[in-house]
XYZ file of C-alpha atoms in Angstrom:
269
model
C 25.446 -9.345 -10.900
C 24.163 -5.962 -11.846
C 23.764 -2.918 -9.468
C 19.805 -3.744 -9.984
C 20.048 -7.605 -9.190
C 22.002 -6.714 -6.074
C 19.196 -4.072 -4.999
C 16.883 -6.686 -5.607
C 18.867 -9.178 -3.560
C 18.901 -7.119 -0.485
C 15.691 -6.405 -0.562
C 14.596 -9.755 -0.613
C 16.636 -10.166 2.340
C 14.648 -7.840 4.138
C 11.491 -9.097 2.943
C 12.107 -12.601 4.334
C 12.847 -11.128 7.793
C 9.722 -9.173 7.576
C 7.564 -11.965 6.914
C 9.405 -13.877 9.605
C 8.300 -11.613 11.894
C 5.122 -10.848 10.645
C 4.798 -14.743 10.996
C 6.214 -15.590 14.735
C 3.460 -12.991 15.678
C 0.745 -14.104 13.405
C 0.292 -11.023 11.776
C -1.211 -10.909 8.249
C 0.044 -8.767 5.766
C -0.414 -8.173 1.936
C 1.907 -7.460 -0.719
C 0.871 -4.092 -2.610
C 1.686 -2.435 -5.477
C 4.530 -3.251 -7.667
C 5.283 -5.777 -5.606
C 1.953 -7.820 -6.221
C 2.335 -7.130 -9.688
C 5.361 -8.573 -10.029
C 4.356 -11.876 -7.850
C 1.462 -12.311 -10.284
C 3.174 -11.634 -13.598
C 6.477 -12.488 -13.044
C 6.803 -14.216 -10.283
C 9.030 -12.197 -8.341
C 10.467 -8.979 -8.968
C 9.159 -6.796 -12.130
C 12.688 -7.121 -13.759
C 13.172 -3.395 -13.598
C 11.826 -2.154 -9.869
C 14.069 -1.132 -7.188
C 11.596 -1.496 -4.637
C 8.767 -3.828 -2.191
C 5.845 -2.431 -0.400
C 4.012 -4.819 1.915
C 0.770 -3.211 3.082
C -0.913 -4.559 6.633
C -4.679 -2.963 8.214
C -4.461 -0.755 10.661
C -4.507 -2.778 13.903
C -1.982 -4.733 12.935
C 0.140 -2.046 11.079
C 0.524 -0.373 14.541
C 0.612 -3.795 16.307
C 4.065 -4.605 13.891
C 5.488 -1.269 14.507
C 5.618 -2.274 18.131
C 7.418 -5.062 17.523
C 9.778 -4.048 14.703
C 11.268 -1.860 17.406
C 11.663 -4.853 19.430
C 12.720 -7.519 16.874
C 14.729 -5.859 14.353
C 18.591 -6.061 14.461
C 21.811 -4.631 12.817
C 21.733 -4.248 9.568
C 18.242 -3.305 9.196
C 16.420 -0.646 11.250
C 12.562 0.956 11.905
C 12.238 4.561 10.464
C 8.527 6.837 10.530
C 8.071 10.213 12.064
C 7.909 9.124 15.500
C 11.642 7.862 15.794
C 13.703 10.037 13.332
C 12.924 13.990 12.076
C 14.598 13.059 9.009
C 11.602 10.798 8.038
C 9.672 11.900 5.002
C 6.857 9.444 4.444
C 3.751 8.640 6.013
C 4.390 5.467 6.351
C 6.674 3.554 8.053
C 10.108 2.157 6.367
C 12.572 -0.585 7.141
C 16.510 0.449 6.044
C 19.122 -1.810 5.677
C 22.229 0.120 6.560
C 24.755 -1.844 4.986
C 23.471 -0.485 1.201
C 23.376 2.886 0.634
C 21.634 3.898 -2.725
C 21.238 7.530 -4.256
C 18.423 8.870 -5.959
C 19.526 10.379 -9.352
C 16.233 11.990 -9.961
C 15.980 14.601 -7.266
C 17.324 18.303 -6.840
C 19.583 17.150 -3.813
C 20.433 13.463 -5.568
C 19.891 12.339 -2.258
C 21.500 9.466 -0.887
C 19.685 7.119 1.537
C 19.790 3.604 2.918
C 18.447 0.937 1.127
C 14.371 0.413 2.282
C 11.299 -1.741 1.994
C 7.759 0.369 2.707
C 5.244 -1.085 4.539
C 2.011 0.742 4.299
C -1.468 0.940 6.472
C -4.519 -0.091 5.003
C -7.117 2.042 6.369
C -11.057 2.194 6.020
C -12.317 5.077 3.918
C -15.808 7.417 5.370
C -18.913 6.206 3.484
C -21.120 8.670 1.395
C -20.333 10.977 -0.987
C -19.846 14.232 0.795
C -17.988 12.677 3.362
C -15.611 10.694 1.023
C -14.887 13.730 -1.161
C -13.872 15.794 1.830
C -11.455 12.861 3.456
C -10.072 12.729 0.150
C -9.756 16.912 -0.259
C -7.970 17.013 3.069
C -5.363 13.975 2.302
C -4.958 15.186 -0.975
C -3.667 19.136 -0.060
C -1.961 17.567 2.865
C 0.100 14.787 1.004
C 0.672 17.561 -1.778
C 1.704 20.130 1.285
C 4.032 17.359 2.494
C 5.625 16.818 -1.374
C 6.309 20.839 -1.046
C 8.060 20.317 2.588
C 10.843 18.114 1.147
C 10.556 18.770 -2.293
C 14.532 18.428 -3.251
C 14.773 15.033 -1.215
C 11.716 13.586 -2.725
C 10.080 15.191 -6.072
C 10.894 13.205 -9.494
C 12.001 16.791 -11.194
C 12.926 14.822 -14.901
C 9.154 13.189 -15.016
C 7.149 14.740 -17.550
C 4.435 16.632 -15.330
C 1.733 18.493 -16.839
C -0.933 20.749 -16.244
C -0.872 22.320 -12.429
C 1.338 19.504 -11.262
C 4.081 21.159 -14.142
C 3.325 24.914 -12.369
C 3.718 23.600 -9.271
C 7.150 21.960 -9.746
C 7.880 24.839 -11.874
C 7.472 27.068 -8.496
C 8.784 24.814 -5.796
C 12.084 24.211 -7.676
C 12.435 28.891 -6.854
C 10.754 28.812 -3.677
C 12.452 27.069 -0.793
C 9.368 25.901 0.974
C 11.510 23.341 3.436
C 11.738 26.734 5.636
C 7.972 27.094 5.540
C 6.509 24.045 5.931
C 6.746 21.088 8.773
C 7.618 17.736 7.051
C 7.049 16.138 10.686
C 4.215 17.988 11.915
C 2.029 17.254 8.122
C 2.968 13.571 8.051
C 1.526 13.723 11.876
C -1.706 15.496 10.452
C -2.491 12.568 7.509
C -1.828 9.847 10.273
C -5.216 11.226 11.643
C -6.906 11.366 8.747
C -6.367 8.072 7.783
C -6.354 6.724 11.002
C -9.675 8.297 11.860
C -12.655 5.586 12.199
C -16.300 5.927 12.233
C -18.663 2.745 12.130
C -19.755 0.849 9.135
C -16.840 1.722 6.289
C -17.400 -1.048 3.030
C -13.968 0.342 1.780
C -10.335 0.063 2.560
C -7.041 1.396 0.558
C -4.014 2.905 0.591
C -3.926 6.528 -0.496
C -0.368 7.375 0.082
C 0.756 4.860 -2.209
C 1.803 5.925 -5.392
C -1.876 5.112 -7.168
C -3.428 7.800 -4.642
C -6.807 6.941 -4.804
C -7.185 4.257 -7.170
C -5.948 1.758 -4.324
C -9.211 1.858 -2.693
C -11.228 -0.964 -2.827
C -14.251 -2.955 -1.007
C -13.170 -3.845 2.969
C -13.493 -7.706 1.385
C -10.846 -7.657 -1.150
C -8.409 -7.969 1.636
C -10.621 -10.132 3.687
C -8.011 -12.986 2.648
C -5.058 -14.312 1.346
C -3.183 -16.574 -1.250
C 0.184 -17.495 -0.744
C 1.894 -16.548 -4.899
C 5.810 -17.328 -5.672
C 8.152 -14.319 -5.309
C 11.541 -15.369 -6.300
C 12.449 -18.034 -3.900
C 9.640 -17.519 -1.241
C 5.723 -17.363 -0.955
C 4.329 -14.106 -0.210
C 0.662 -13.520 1.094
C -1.440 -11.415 -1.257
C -5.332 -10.623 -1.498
C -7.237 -12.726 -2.710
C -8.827 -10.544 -4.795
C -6.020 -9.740 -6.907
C -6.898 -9.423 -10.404
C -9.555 -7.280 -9.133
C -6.487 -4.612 -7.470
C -4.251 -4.902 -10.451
C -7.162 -4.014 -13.366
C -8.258 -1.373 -11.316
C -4.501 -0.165 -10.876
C -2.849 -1.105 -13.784
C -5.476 -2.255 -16.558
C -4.477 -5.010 -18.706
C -1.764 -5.861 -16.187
C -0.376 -8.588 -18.063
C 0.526 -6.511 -20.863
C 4.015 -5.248 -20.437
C 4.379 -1.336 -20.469
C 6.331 0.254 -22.815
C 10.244 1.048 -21.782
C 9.128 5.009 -21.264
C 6.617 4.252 -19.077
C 8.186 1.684 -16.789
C 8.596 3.089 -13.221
C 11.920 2.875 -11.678
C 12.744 5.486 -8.657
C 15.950 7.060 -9.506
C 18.247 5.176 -7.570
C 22.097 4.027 -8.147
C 23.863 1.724 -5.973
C 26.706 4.239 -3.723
C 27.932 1.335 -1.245
């Protein structure tokens, strides 16, 4: 077995205790990203991704964080910005202790326990001017956040260009960990997205790593199909083929090897 195929194996693990949960309390959830890629093209994990992000709406996103702190038990563990001030993401993230990976891609190689992401799905404000100005405010906050913990988290050997390359370019002189609040941004883009006003047609995931482009109408995720992942089911939209084009394109055309995403990480213990 390969470093990767392990990885993958212990994720799964984690996955199947997720969805236990997430079951016993009859709480729906979708699998996002990668991870519904790879249950639609290849059945299970894209052969070269480290990782799984489940995504859930909002009500019951906070309704399984509530209970993850309840149910979960040794090796795995419940991780946002609430419980630990080493917590990066806006998001929350299961760990399971017992596998400790390290990511070869960042300034500080950082080493971590091994995680699955599970993201909110949130409604996005209607209109033009109000949409471009929720999106202006999540998109200097996320990119104020990247700055906070730039050596634990920024990809420094991607090929970035334009102000994305100047920025790097300047974060990688300037400690900016000693200006800027990791804890107190992640607490400011939990209000934006958590924000609600009446009426929203459309619902996404902008933290994800898609940004914007995984925002789609409310009923996209209005239900579910049940698609093989390895040696389980997994619930994902309905709607798919719909997600992925937007996403990805032709997602049934394999990328090429240069442009398949993989996040860094070695196996460590």
């Amino acid at each position: 077995m390969t470093d990767l195929e392990y990885i993958q194996d212990r994720e799964l693990l984690m996955l199947k205790e997720v969805i236990r949960i997430c079951d016993k309390y009859e709480i729906e959830y979708f699998a996002l990203g990668g991870t519904l890629l790879g249950a639609v093209r290849h059945g299970g994990f894209i052969p070269w991704d480290d990782d799984l992000d489940i995504g859930l709406k909002r009500e019951s996103y906070n309704r399984l964080t509530e209970i993850l702190n309840v149910e979960l038990n040794e090796p795995y563990s419940l991780h946002y910005y609430e419980n630990d001030k080493n917590h990066i993401y806006p998001y929350i993230r299961i760990e399971d202790s017992r596998t400790i990976l390290r990511r070869e891609n960042t300034t500080n190689k950082t080493e971590q326990a091994l995680w699955l992401d599970v993201f909110p799905l949130d409604t996005v404000p209607n209109g033009n001017i109000r949409y471009n100005w929720w999106k202006l405010k999540l998109t200097v906050l996320r990119g104020l956040r990247n700055l906070s913990c730039f050596k634990k988290l920024v990809n420094i050997n991607k090929a970035y260009t334009g102000i994305r390359k100047f920025i790097v370019i300047i974060a990688q002189n300037i400690n900016f960990e000693k200006i800027l609040n990791t804890q107190y941004l992640l607490k400011k883009i939990d209000r934006v997205l958590s924000k609600k006003s009446n009426g929203e047609v459309l619902i996404g995931n902008p933290m994800g790593g898609h940004w914007f482009k995984e925002i789609f109408p409310k009923e996209y995720y209005d239900n579910t199909v049940l698609l093989k992942f390895e040696d389980l089911e997994i619930k994902c939209p309905a709607h798919y083929q719909q997600i992925l084009t937007k996403m990805y394109g032709d997602y049934e055309k394999l990328p090429e090897v240069s442009k398949r995403n993989w996040h860094g990480t070695t196996l460590v213990d």
